[in-house]
Short mmCIF file of C-alpha atoms in Angstrom, two decimals:
data_model
loop_
_atom_site.label_atom_id
_atom_site.label_comp_id
_atom_site.label_asym_id
_atom_site.label_seq_id
_atom_site.Cartn_x
_atom_site.Cartn_y
_atom_site.Cartn_z
CA MET A 1 -194.47 62.28 -170.01
CA GLY A 2 -197.67 60.84 -168.68
CA SER A 3 -200.01 62.06 -171.34
CA GLY A 4 -200.49 58.70 -172.97
CA ARG A 5 -202.12 56.83 -170.08
CA LEU A 6 -203.80 59.29 -167.71
CA ARG A 7 -207.49 59.64 -168.47
CA TRP A 8 -208.48 63.04 -169.83
CA ARG A 9 -211.79 64.40 -168.60
CA PRO A 10 -213.35 67.11 -170.79
CA PHE A 11 -213.96 70.58 -169.41
CA THR A 12 -217.70 69.90 -168.87
CA ALA A 13 -216.77 67.62 -165.98
CA PHE A 14 -215.14 70.59 -164.32
CA ALA A 15 -217.68 73.29 -165.14
CA SER A 16 -219.88 72.54 -162.16
CA SER A 17 -217.05 72.96 -159.69
CA SER A 18 -216.89 76.75 -160.24
CA PRO A 19 -213.16 77.36 -160.72
CA PRO A 20 -211.70 80.79 -160.11
CA SER A 21 -212.63 83.20 -162.88
CA SER A 22 -212.32 86.82 -163.90
CA ALA A 23 -215.45 88.91 -164.20
CA SER A 24 -214.65 90.08 -167.69
CA SER A 25 -214.36 86.59 -169.15
CA SER A 26 -218.09 85.93 -169.18
CA PRO A 27 -221.09 87.85 -170.50
CA SER A 28 -222.90 90.42 -168.42
CA SER A 29 -225.15 88.98 -165.74
CA SER A 30 -228.10 91.14 -166.92
CA PHE A 31 -228.96 88.54 -169.54
CA THR A 32 -227.77 85.20 -170.81
CA VAL A 33 -226.66 84.24 -174.31
CA ASP A 34 -225.63 81.01 -175.92
CA GLN A 35 -221.92 81.12 -176.79
CA PRO A 36 -220.91 79.41 -180.05
CA ALA A 37 -219.14 76.17 -179.21
CA GLU A 38 -216.27 76.97 -181.59
CA PHE A 39 -215.51 80.11 -179.53
CA LEU A 40 -214.96 78.12 -176.34
CA CYS A 41 -211.67 76.64 -175.20
CA PRO A 42 -211.97 72.81 -175.04
CA ILE A 43 -210.00 72.86 -171.76
CA SER A 44 -211.53 75.74 -169.79
CA GLY A 45 -214.93 75.89 -171.49
CA ARG A 46 -214.61 79.70 -171.65
CA LEU A 47 -214.70 82.25 -174.39
CA MET A 48 -211.17 82.43 -175.80
CA ALA A 49 -209.23 85.67 -175.61
CA ASP A 50 -205.98 84.42 -177.12
CA PRO A 51 -206.79 81.37 -179.23
CA VAL A 52 -203.83 79.42 -180.61
CA ILE A 53 -203.59 76.43 -182.95
CA VAL A 54 -201.52 73.42 -181.89
CA PRO A 55 -200.00 70.91 -184.36
CA PRO A 56 -202.99 68.53 -184.54
CA GLY A 57 -205.01 71.52 -185.82
CA GLN A 58 -207.21 72.13 -182.78
CA THR A 59 -207.51 75.54 -181.12
CA PHE A 60 -207.12 76.24 -177.37
CA GLU A 61 -206.71 79.24 -175.09
CA ARG A 62 -202.97 79.95 -175.00
CA ALA A 63 -202.69 79.83 -171.20
CA CYS A 64 -204.51 76.48 -171.03
CA ILE A 65 -202.25 74.69 -173.48
CA GLN A 66 -199.21 76.24 -171.81
CA ALA A 67 -200.43 74.87 -168.47
CA CYS A 68 -200.87 71.44 -170.08
CA ALA A 69 -197.29 71.57 -171.32
CA ALA A 70 -196.01 72.61 -167.89
CA LEU A 71 -197.85 69.71 -166.25
CA ALA A 72 -197.12 67.20 -169.05
CA PHE A 73 -200.83 66.39 -169.25
CA TYR A 74 -202.51 66.96 -172.62
CA PRO A 75 -205.92 66.39 -174.18
CA PRO A 76 -205.87 63.14 -176.20
CA VAL A 77 -205.80 64.93 -179.57
CA VAL A 78 -202.59 66.69 -178.55
CA ALA A 79 -201.06 63.80 -176.58
CA ALA A 80 -201.08 61.66 -179.74
CA GLU A 81 -198.68 64.17 -181.34
CA VAL A 82 -196.36 64.69 -178.38
CA LEU A 83 -193.45 62.28 -178.01
CA PRO A 84 -191.04 62.20 -175.08
CA SER A 85 -188.29 63.75 -177.19
CA SER A 86 -190.52 66.16 -179.14
CA PRO A 87 -189.56 69.85 -179.21
CA PRO A 88 -191.91 72.32 -177.46
CA LEU A 89 -195.30 72.72 -179.08
CA VAL A 90 -195.49 75.44 -181.70
CA LEU A 91 -198.45 77.71 -180.86
CA ILE A 92 -199.86 79.53 -183.89
CA PRO A 93 -202.21 82.46 -183.17
CA ASN A 94 -205.65 81.82 -184.62
CA VAL A 95 -206.16 85.35 -185.88
CA ALA A 96 -209.33 84.58 -187.82
CA LEU A 97 -211.05 82.99 -184.83
CA ARG A 98 -210.01 85.82 -182.48
CA SER A 99 -211.48 88.37 -184.91
CA ALA A 100 -214.69 86.37 -185.11
CA ILE A 101 -214.97 86.25 -181.30
CA LEU A 102 -214.39 89.99 -180.93
CA ASN A 103 -216.92 90.80 -183.68
CA TRP A 104 -219.47 88.53 -182.02
CA CYS A 105 -218.92 90.31 -178.68
CA ASP A 106 -219.25 93.76 -180.31
CA ARG A 107 -222.44 92.76 -182.08
CA LEU A 108 -224.02 91.69 -178.80
CA MET A 109 -222.43 94.56 -176.85
CA LEU A 110 -220.57 92.13 -174.61
CA PRO A 111 -217.16 92.84 -173.04
CA HIS A 112 -214.18 91.33 -174.82
CA PRO A 113 -212.79 88.25 -173.06
CA SER A 114 -209.56 88.78 -171.13
CA PRO A 115 -206.58 86.39 -171.39
CA LEU A 116 -206.70 83.69 -168.75
CA PRO A 117 -203.98 84.01 -166.09
CA LEU A 118 -201.50 81.15 -166.23
CA ASP A 119 -202.03 80.17 -162.61
CA THR A 120 -205.79 79.98 -163.17
CA ALA A 121 -205.22 77.82 -166.24
CA GLY A 122 -202.92 75.58 -164.20
CA HIS A 123 -205.62 75.21 -161.55
CA ILE A 124 -208.13 74.18 -164.23
CA VAL A 125 -205.80 71.57 -165.74
CA ARG A 126 -204.98 70.11 -162.33
CA ARG A 127 -208.67 69.73 -161.64
CA LEU A 128 -209.04 67.80 -164.89
CA MET A 129 -206.33 65.33 -163.90
CA PRO A 130 -207.41 62.12 -162.12
CA PRO A 131 -206.85 62.05 -158.36
CA PRO A 132 -203.93 60.05 -157.01
CA PRO A 133 -204.69 56.65 -155.50
CA PRO A 134 -204.62 56.49 -151.70
CA ARG A 135 -201.17 56.00 -150.22
CA GLN A 136 -200.53 52.71 -148.50
CA GLU A 137 -198.65 52.86 -145.22
CA GLN A 138 -195.77 50.54 -144.39
CA ARG A 139 -195.65 49.04 -147.86
CA PRO A 140 -193.08 46.18 -147.84
CA PRO A 141 -190.17 46.66 -150.22
CA PRO A 142 -190.36 44.64 -153.45
CA PRO A 143 -188.11 41.59 -153.83
CA ALA A 144 -184.68 42.37 -155.20
CA ASN A 145 -185.35 40.75 -158.60
CA SER A 146 -188.93 41.89 -159.06
CA VAL A 147 -190.07 44.27 -161.74
CA ARG A 148 -191.67 47.56 -160.81
CA THR A 149 -195.42 47.43 -161.19
CA ARG A 150 -195.90 51.19 -161.30
CA ASN A 151 -193.94 54.29 -162.19
CA ARG A 152 -194.23 57.47 -160.15
CA TYR A 153 -194.52 60.82 -161.89
CA SER A 154 -195.06 64.33 -160.58
CA TYR A 155 -197.49 66.84 -162.02
CA GLY A 156 -197.59 70.31 -160.58
CA GLY A 157 -196.44 69.21 -157.15
CA ASP A 158 -198.87 66.28 -156.92
CA GLU A 159 -197.73 62.69 -157.43
CA PHE A 160 -199.57 60.12 -159.52
CA LEU A 161 -198.92 56.50 -160.38
CA GLN A 162 -198.99 55.06 -163.86
CA GLU A 163 -199.12 51.46 -164.95
CA PRO A 164 -196.24 50.48 -167.26
CA ASN A 165 -197.09 48.89 -170.58
CA GLN A 166 -195.75 45.49 -169.51
CA THR A 167 -194.84 43.71 -166.29
CA THR A 168 -191.88 41.87 -167.74
CA GLY A 169 -188.14 42.32 -167.84
CA ARG A 170 -188.59 43.92 -171.24
CA GLY A 171 -191.11 46.37 -169.78
CA SER A 172 -188.64 47.35 -167.11
CA LEU A 173 -185.83 47.94 -169.62
CA GLU A 174 -188.11 49.81 -171.96
CA GLU A 175 -189.28 52.05 -169.12
CA GLU A 176 -185.72 52.75 -168.03
CA ILE A 177 -184.67 53.71 -171.56
CA MET A 178 -187.76 55.83 -172.13
CA ALA A 179 -187.24 57.60 -168.81
CA VAL A 180 -183.83 58.78 -170.01
CA LEU A 181 -185.04 59.75 -173.49
CA ALA A 182 -188.00 61.65 -172.06
CA ALA A 183 -185.99 63.52 -169.43
CA GLU A 184 -185.50 67.22 -170.07
CA GLY A 185 -181.87 68.17 -170.43
CA ALA A 186 -180.57 64.60 -170.69
CA SER A 187 -176.85 64.79 -171.43
CA PRO A 188 -175.26 63.13 -174.49
CA SER A 189 -173.52 60.66 -172.18
CA GLU A 190 -176.84 59.65 -170.65
CA LEU A 191 -178.45 59.25 -174.08
CA LYS A 192 -175.45 57.28 -175.30
CA ALA A 193 -175.68 54.96 -172.29
CA ALA A 194 -179.40 54.40 -172.92
CA MET A 195 -178.75 53.58 -176.58
CA ALA A 196 -175.86 51.29 -175.61
CA SER A 197 -178.19 49.41 -173.25
CA LEU A 198 -180.72 48.94 -176.03
CA ARG A 199 -177.99 47.83 -178.43
CA GLN A 200 -176.65 45.26 -175.98
CA ALA A 201 -180.11 43.94 -175.06
CA THR A 202 -181.02 43.39 -178.73
CA ARG A 203 -177.65 41.98 -179.79
CA GLU A 204 -178.04 38.34 -178.78
CA ASN A 205 -181.60 37.87 -177.50
CA ARG A 206 -184.25 37.22 -180.15
CA GLU A 207 -187.12 37.56 -177.69
CA MET A 208 -185.86 40.96 -176.58
CA ARG A 209 -185.65 42.10 -180.20
CA ILE A 210 -189.28 41.20 -180.72
CA GLN A 211 -190.53 42.57 -177.40
CA LEU A 212 -188.63 45.86 -177.55
CA CYS A 213 -189.80 46.71 -181.08
CA THR A 214 -192.68 48.84 -179.77
CA PRO A 215 -194.17 51.92 -181.45
CA ARG A 216 -193.09 54.30 -178.70
CA LEU A 217 -189.51 52.99 -178.57
CA LEU A 218 -189.24 53.17 -182.36
CA ALA A 219 -190.58 56.72 -182.23
CA ALA A 220 -187.98 57.62 -179.61
CA LEU A 221 -185.20 56.08 -181.74
CA ARG A 222 -185.87 58.38 -184.70
CA PRO A 223 -184.39 61.54 -183.14
CA MET A 224 -181.52 59.50 -181.71
CA LEU A 225 -180.55 58.52 -185.27
CA LEU A 226 -180.26 62.23 -186.07
CA SER A 227 -178.24 63.09 -182.96
CA GLY A 228 -175.17 65.24 -183.42
CA ASP A 229 -173.33 63.07 -180.91
CA ALA A 230 -171.48 60.26 -182.68
CA GLY A 231 -171.88 57.79 -179.81
CA VAL A 232 -175.64 58.29 -179.60
CA GLN A 233 -176.07 58.00 -183.37
CA VAL A 234 -173.89 54.92 -183.77
CA ASN A 235 -175.59 53.01 -180.94
CA ALA A 236 -179.04 54.01 -182.19
CA ALA A 237 -178.24 52.82 -185.73
CA ALA A 238 -176.79 49.54 -184.44
CA SER A 239 -179.91 49.02 -182.30
CA MET A 240 -182.06 49.56 -185.39
CA VAL A 241 -180.09 46.86 -187.23
CA ASN A 242 -180.58 44.42 -184.36
CA LEU A 243 -184.31 45.11 -184.13
CA SER A 244 -184.68 44.64 -187.89
CA LEU A 245 -183.24 41.12 -187.79
CA GLU A 246 -186.62 39.59 -186.90
CA ALA A 247 -189.11 39.08 -189.71
CA GLU A 248 -192.05 40.28 -187.62
CA ASN A 249 -190.27 43.60 -186.94
CA LYS A 250 -189.40 44.61 -190.50
CA ALA A 251 -192.70 46.09 -191.68
CA ARG A 252 -193.31 47.55 -188.22
CA ILE A 253 -190.06 49.50 -188.36
CA VAL A 254 -190.81 50.95 -191.79
CA ARG A 255 -194.34 51.93 -190.72
CA SER A 256 -192.88 53.72 -187.70
CA GLY A 257 -191.19 56.27 -189.95
CA ALA A 258 -187.63 55.02 -189.36
CA VAL A 259 -186.59 54.95 -193.02
CA SER A 260 -186.27 58.73 -193.44
CA PRO A 261 -183.81 59.22 -190.55
CA LEU A 262 -181.87 56.16 -191.74
CA VAL A 263 -181.60 57.81 -195.16
CA ASP A 264 -180.28 60.96 -193.48
CA VAL A 265 -177.66 58.86 -191.69
CA LEU A 266 -176.65 57.26 -195.01
CA ARG A 267 -176.23 60.71 -196.53
CA SER A 268 -174.33 62.54 -193.83
CA GLY A 269 -174.07 60.47 -190.66
CA HIS A 270 -171.02 59.38 -188.71
CA PRO A 271 -169.05 56.83 -190.81
CA GLU A 272 -169.75 53.94 -188.44
CA ALA A 273 -173.41 54.92 -188.21
CA ARG A 274 -173.58 54.94 -192.02
CA ASP A 275 -172.34 51.36 -192.06
CA HIS A 276 -175.04 50.31 -189.61
CA ALA A 277 -177.69 52.24 -191.57
CA ALA A 278 -176.74 50.28 -194.69
CA GLY A 279 -177.19 47.04 -192.75
CA ALA A 280 -180.59 48.19 -191.52
CA MET A 281 -181.67 49.10 -195.07
CA TYR A 282 -180.63 45.70 -196.35
CA SER A 283 -182.46 43.94 -193.54
CA LEU A 284 -185.64 45.96 -194.09
CA ALA A 285 -185.51 45.58 -197.90
CA VAL A 286 -185.65 41.79 -197.58
CA GLU A 287 -189.34 42.24 -196.75
CA ASP A 288 -191.25 42.62 -200.02
CA GLU A 289 -193.77 44.99 -198.41
CA ASN A 290 -191.00 47.48 -197.56
CA ARG A 291 -189.21 47.80 -200.91
CA ALA A 292 -191.40 50.40 -202.57
CA ALA A 293 -191.39 52.62 -199.47
CA ILE A 294 -187.59 52.46 -199.17
CA GLY A 295 -187.23 53.58 -202.78
CA VAL A 296 -189.81 56.36 -202.47
CA LEU A 297 -188.16 57.75 -199.32
CA GLY A 298 -184.87 58.42 -201.09
CA ALA A 299 -182.61 55.54 -200.05
CA ILE A 300 -181.36 54.68 -203.54
CA PRO A 301 -178.83 57.53 -204.16
CA PRO A 302 -177.02 57.24 -200.79
CA LEU A 303 -176.96 53.44 -201.05
CA LEU A 304 -175.38 53.72 -204.50
CA GLU A 305 -172.80 56.16 -203.16
CA LEU A 306 -171.91 53.86 -200.28
CA PHE A 307 -171.74 50.86 -202.61
CA ALA A 308 -169.31 52.78 -204.82
CA THR A 309 -167.14 54.60 -202.28
CA ALA A 310 -167.06 52.73 -198.95
CA SER A 311 -163.55 51.73 -197.92
CA THR A 312 -162.64 48.11 -198.51
CA GLN A 313 -159.50 48.22 -196.42
CA THR A 314 -161.26 46.78 -193.35
CA ALA A 315 -163.81 44.08 -192.64
CA VAL A 316 -166.31 46.77 -191.64
CA GLY A 317 -165.78 48.58 -194.96
CA HIS A 318 -166.34 45.40 -196.95
CA ARG A 319 -169.47 44.66 -194.96
CA ALA A 320 -170.84 48.18 -195.51
CA ARG A 321 -170.36 47.96 -199.29
CA ARG A 322 -171.80 44.47 -199.44
CA GLU A 323 -174.86 45.36 -197.39
CA ALA A 324 -175.45 48.54 -199.39
CA GLY A 325 -175.33 46.36 -202.52
CA MET A 326 -177.69 43.77 -201.05
CA ALA A 327 -180.09 46.56 -200.08
CA LEU A 328 -179.98 47.86 -203.66
CA TYR A 329 -180.54 44.38 -205.07
CA HIS A 330 -183.63 43.75 -202.94
CA VAL A 331 -184.95 47.26 -203.57
CA SER A 332 -184.51 46.69 -207.32
CA LEU A 333 -186.84 43.69 -207.14
CA ALA A 334 -189.72 46.21 -206.93
CA GLY A 335 -190.62 47.29 -210.47
CA MET A 336 -191.10 50.97 -209.59
CA ASN A 337 -187.61 51.15 -208.08
CA ARG A 338 -185.87 49.95 -211.23
CA SER A 339 -186.86 53.17 -212.99
CA LYS A 340 -185.64 55.18 -209.97
CA ILE A 341 -182.24 53.47 -210.10
CA ALA A 342 -182.02 53.96 -213.87
CA ARG A 343 -182.76 57.69 -213.47
CA THR A 344 -180.21 58.16 -210.68
CA PRO A 345 -177.20 60.00 -212.15
CA GLY A 346 -174.17 57.76 -212.42
CA ALA A 347 -175.99 54.61 -211.26
CA VAL A 348 -175.10 52.43 -214.25
CA ARG A 349 -171.54 53.74 -214.30
CA THR A 350 -171.17 52.87 -210.60
CA LEU A 351 -172.52 49.36 -211.08
CA LEU A 352 -170.35 48.67 -214.13
CA ALA A 353 -167.21 49.96 -212.39
CA THR A 354 -167.86 47.63 -209.47
CA ALA A 355 -168.67 44.71 -211.77
CA GLU A 356 -165.39 45.13 -213.63
CA SER A 357 -163.27 45.82 -210.56
CA ALA A 358 -160.54 43.47 -209.35
CA PRO A 359 -158.52 43.87 -206.15
CA ALA A 360 -155.25 45.71 -206.68
CA ARG A 361 -152.66 43.37 -205.16
CA SER A 362 -149.05 42.62 -205.55
CA GLU A 363 -147.95 39.15 -206.63
CA ALA A 364 -146.88 38.34 -203.08
CA GLU A 365 -150.22 39.48 -201.71
CA ALA A 366 -152.03 37.32 -204.24
CA GLU A 367 -150.38 34.27 -202.74
CA ALA A 368 -151.26 35.19 -199.18
CA GLU A 369 -154.42 34.20 -197.38
CA ALA A 370 -155.37 37.85 -196.99
CA GLY A 371 -155.15 38.22 -200.75
CA ALA A 372 -157.52 35.29 -201.22
CA GLY A 373 -159.94 36.97 -198.85
CA ALA A 374 -159.71 40.23 -200.80
CA GLU A 375 -160.45 38.34 -204.03
CA ALA A 376 -163.49 36.72 -202.42
CA GLU A 377 -164.76 40.11 -201.28
CA ALA A 378 -164.21 41.64 -204.72
CA ALA A 379 -166.02 38.70 -206.32
CA ALA A 380 -168.98 39.18 -203.97
CA LEU A 381 -169.22 42.87 -204.90
CA ARG A 382 -168.95 42.08 -208.62
CA LYS A 383 -171.71 39.54 -208.29
CA LEU A 384 -173.95 42.05 -206.53
CA ALA A 385 -173.36 44.67 -209.22
CA VAL A 386 -174.25 42.23 -212.02
CA MET A 387 -177.34 41.07 -210.12
CA ILE A 388 -178.60 44.65 -209.99
CA LEU A 389 -177.74 45.24 -213.65
CA ALA A 390 -179.77 42.15 -214.56
CA ASN A 391 -182.75 43.51 -212.64
CA LEU A 392 -182.46 46.91 -214.35
CA ALA A 393 -182.82 45.13 -217.68
CA GLY A 394 -186.37 44.29 -216.59
CA CYS A 395 -187.83 47.76 -217.34
CA PRO A 396 -187.69 50.02 -220.42
CA GLU A 397 -185.90 52.87 -218.63
CA GLY A 398 -183.40 50.42 -217.20
CA ARG A 399 -182.67 48.91 -220.60
CA ALA A 400 -182.14 52.35 -222.12
CA ALA A 401 -179.86 53.43 -219.25
CA LEU A 402 -177.83 50.22 -219.54
CA MET A 403 -177.27 50.68 -223.25
CA ASP A 404 -176.51 54.39 -222.81
CA GLY A 405 -173.91 53.50 -220.18
CA GLY A 406 -172.02 50.98 -222.31
CA SER A 407 -173.30 47.90 -220.51
CA VAL A 408 -173.36 45.66 -223.56
CA ALA A 409 -169.62 45.95 -224.16
CA ALA A 410 -168.84 45.84 -220.43
CA ILE A 411 -170.77 42.59 -219.94
CA VAL A 412 -168.97 41.00 -222.87
CA ARG A 413 -165.66 41.98 -221.26
CA LEU A 414 -166.77 40.33 -218.02
CA MET A 415 -167.65 37.09 -219.81
CA ARG A 416 -164.60 36.91 -222.06
CA GLY A 417 -162.13 38.28 -219.52
CA GLY A 418 -162.75 35.65 -216.87
CA LEU A 419 -164.45 37.80 -214.20
CA ALA A 420 -167.72 35.99 -215.03
CA ALA A 421 -166.36 32.47 -215.30
CA PRO A 422 -168.12 29.88 -217.50
CA GLY A 423 -170.87 28.09 -215.61
CA SER A 424 -170.79 30.57 -212.70
CA ALA A 425 -173.70 32.48 -211.24
CA GLU A 426 -172.07 35.70 -212.45
CA GLU A 427 -172.19 34.40 -216.01
CA GLU A 428 -175.91 33.66 -215.72
CA TYR A 429 -176.56 37.20 -214.44
CA CYS A 430 -174.57 38.62 -217.36
CA ILE A 431 -176.58 36.55 -219.83
CA SER A 432 -179.85 37.61 -218.20
CA ALA A 433 -178.86 41.28 -218.50
CA LEU A 434 -178.09 40.83 -222.20
CA TYR A 435 -181.33 38.92 -222.66
CA GLY A 436 -183.29 41.74 -221.00
CA MET A 437 -181.67 44.41 -223.19
CA SER A 438 -182.44 42.37 -226.32
CA ARG A 439 -186.19 42.52 -225.76
CA GLY A 440 -187.72 44.34 -228.73
CA SER A 441 -184.71 46.62 -229.18
CA LEU A 442 -183.29 47.27 -232.63
CA ARG A 443 -180.62 49.38 -230.97
CA PHE A 444 -179.39 46.37 -229.03
CA ARG A 445 -178.64 44.50 -232.25
CA GLY A 446 -176.12 47.08 -233.39
CA LEU A 447 -174.48 47.39 -229.97
CA ALA A 448 -174.33 43.61 -229.59
CA ARG A 449 -172.66 43.08 -232.97
CA ALA A 450 -170.08 45.79 -232.23
CA ALA A 451 -169.30 44.36 -228.78
CA GLY A 452 -168.97 40.74 -229.90
CA VAL A 453 -171.99 39.36 -228.02
CA GLU A 454 -172.32 36.44 -230.43
CA ALA A 455 -168.80 35.18 -229.71
CA ALA A 456 -169.44 35.47 -225.96
CA LEU A 457 -172.79 33.66 -226.05
CA MET A 458 -172.13 30.89 -228.58
CA PRO A 459 -170.21 28.64 -226.14
CA VAL A 460 -173.10 28.92 -223.68
CA ALA A 461 -175.80 28.39 -226.33
CA GLU A 462 -174.05 25.28 -227.62
CA GLY A 463 -173.24 23.92 -224.18
CA GLY A 464 -175.29 22.00 -221.65
CA GLY A 465 -178.85 22.74 -220.61
CA GLY A 466 -180.17 25.16 -218.06
CA VAL A 467 -181.61 28.64 -217.89
CA GLY A 468 -178.38 30.24 -219.10
CA ARG A 469 -178.32 28.25 -222.33
CA ASP A 470 -181.95 29.05 -223.14
CA MET A 471 -181.46 32.78 -222.48
CA ALA A 472 -178.28 32.80 -224.57
CA ARG A 473 -180.09 31.16 -227.50
CA ARG A 474 -182.99 33.56 -227.25
CA THR A 475 -180.64 36.56 -227.12
CA LEU A 476 -178.80 35.36 -230.23
CA ARG A 477 -182.10 34.93 -232.07
CA ALA A 478 -183.08 38.49 -231.09
CA MET A 479 -179.73 39.79 -232.41
CA ARG A 480 -180.42 38.14 -235.75
CA GLY A 481 -184.00 39.36 -235.91
CA GLU A 482 -185.32 35.82 -235.78
CA ASP A 483 -187.34 36.08 -232.55
CA ASP A 484 -190.98 37.05 -232.20
CA ASP A 485 -193.43 37.73 -229.39
CA ALA A 486 -194.42 34.06 -229.14
CA GLY A 487 -190.79 33.12 -228.77
CA MET A 488 -190.29 35.73 -226.04
CA LEU A 489 -193.23 34.35 -224.10
CA ALA A 490 -191.82 30.87 -224.49
CA ALA A 491 -188.54 32.08 -223.03
CA ALA A 492 -190.39 33.55 -220.09
CA GLY A 493 -192.03 30.19 -219.54
CA ILE A 494 -188.64 28.48 -219.66
CA LEU A 495 -187.50 30.76 -216.84
CA GLY A 496 -190.23 29.42 -214.61
CA ARG A 497 -192.17 32.67 -214.39
CA GLU A 498 -193.55 35.32 -216.72
CA TRP A 499 -190.77 37.88 -216.55
CA ASP A 500 -192.17 41.32 -217.28
CA ASP A 501 -191.57 44.96 -216.42
CA ASP A 502 -193.68 44.98 -213.27
CA GLY A 503 -191.56 42.98 -210.89
CA GLY A 504 -189.54 39.89 -210.25
CA SER A 505 -186.11 38.99 -211.48
CA VAL A 506 -185.03 37.53 -214.78
CA VAL A 507 -182.75 35.02 -213.06
CA SER A 508 -183.69 31.91 -211.16
CA GLU A 509 -184.45 32.30 -207.46
CA GLY A 510 -181.80 29.75 -206.58
CA LEU A 511 -179.07 32.23 -207.44
CA VAL A 512 -180.07 35.27 -205.42
CA SER A 513 -178.25 34.46 -202.18
CA LEU A 514 -174.69 35.51 -201.46
CA ARG A 515 -172.53 33.53 -199.08
CA ARG A 516 -170.38 35.48 -196.67
CA PRO A 517 -166.98 34.38 -195.45
CA PRO A 518 -167.46 32.41 -192.21
CA HIS A 519 -165.84 35.07 -190.02
CA HIS A 520 -168.43 37.62 -191.17
CA ARG A 521 -171.56 35.53 -190.91
CA SER A 522 -174.11 36.11 -188.19
CA ASN A 523 -177.82 35.38 -188.50
CA TYR A 524 -177.63 35.34 -192.28
CA ALA A 525 -180.23 33.31 -194.07
CA GLY A 526 -180.53 34.78 -197.54
CA PRO A 527 -183.53 36.64 -198.93
CA SER A 528 -186.19 35.21 -196.66
CA GLY A 529 -184.83 35.07 -193.16
CA SER A 530 -182.66 36.86 -190.66
CA ASN A 531 -180.24 38.49 -192.94
CA THR A 532 -177.58 40.74 -191.57
CA THR A 533 -174.98 41.05 -188.90
CA GLN A 534 -175.82 41.75 -185.29
CA PHE A 535 -174.10 44.82 -183.88
#
């Protein structure tokens, strides 16, 4: 527990104090010999009898590293790998080094070293630990509202004081949470209470969200996300959403290694935890720096599954689907992720099914306010699906997958069937997807003629100005074989950017935000700000 702050003194500082030793662990006193440094334990400074490798890759005498574990006091190279919630260190026998030590002893006719007794190793480690500060008599009690300035820990029967990382209210809360997470044998109810405290503290207070997003707390949250206890997992996932609301936390969370456990939650976590994990993914994907990492770490397939299958019978189910879709949209803005989505089995089919979906309602329900809300939710999901389809049209693999999946005909149905109403943002996304598929593709011409693309695009091409009209005209020219490379570059210039296969979106930036119903909104500011619901 205290390995991160107590100063480690190397074994040479202890060598002169002549600790207890066994006669067989050192060479014969009839002559002296220089012992190879690699044969000596970095803790005891003695010839190793039972060398073992610890996770960082360094070798120690088994008894010495066991004593360090018992006293929770490690050399810095090991302490950097040991987290409060880490499982016991795995000790791997260093067979090659032990053979080398024994051969060296035989060659010089020296006795083989004997394993160090555990109590002797414990004595050595205690001697390496810094002495406790002098106790102060009759210390007045701290004021009721003051924050502790030091934490007391026990090592091998001796007590030492450690400075906390902050002397603020946040520092106090962080220490209290870490004390529970680091405690051996903490019960699920205790872990759940600690996670609930973190969730509550980060729910409303922006400063707390920023201050509590520390490397050690993020590291401690990772195993909580994988907890088998539903309460622990749900509160941990909700806390991660809250922490991710702040722009300065987003890259920090991804760098902490939190994406992989969030992906595991998306795949097989508790249903409520999955919903929160989708919100966290959306929030993190808003940051451009995070998008490639989220795709590489496997978030795309479970996000697609949640976008396709989450229940829409409740507000939470709608929110989970919407946030999974928003996460996919932002992830698809990274060029390398478009190919990943295109290669994901069933991805295009899922997106098209959502784009063409309409809420199943009776006539009476259609007239009710709840029915209007269901229609708004369905429209939001359709819009998300078409946004992602438009982005997929920005890479060769995406264009091929779209045409293989019947996207040309499906988009025409959306435009002519009223789900992508004339002049709407959905219509512009549909046109941009068709425009992307038309780029240099002879195959598109045949599919477009069969699906009736010309009839769908002519009203737009002959209508008012705007990006949609220009893309519609360019797509019609490509269908007829009248376009050329110069014309395609001109179209890219019309769109306000050079739209290519490496990144960006074919549609104008003014259309990328989705508005939530007022009763669902909380800290939502579109693609560049706080962006998801607090939990």
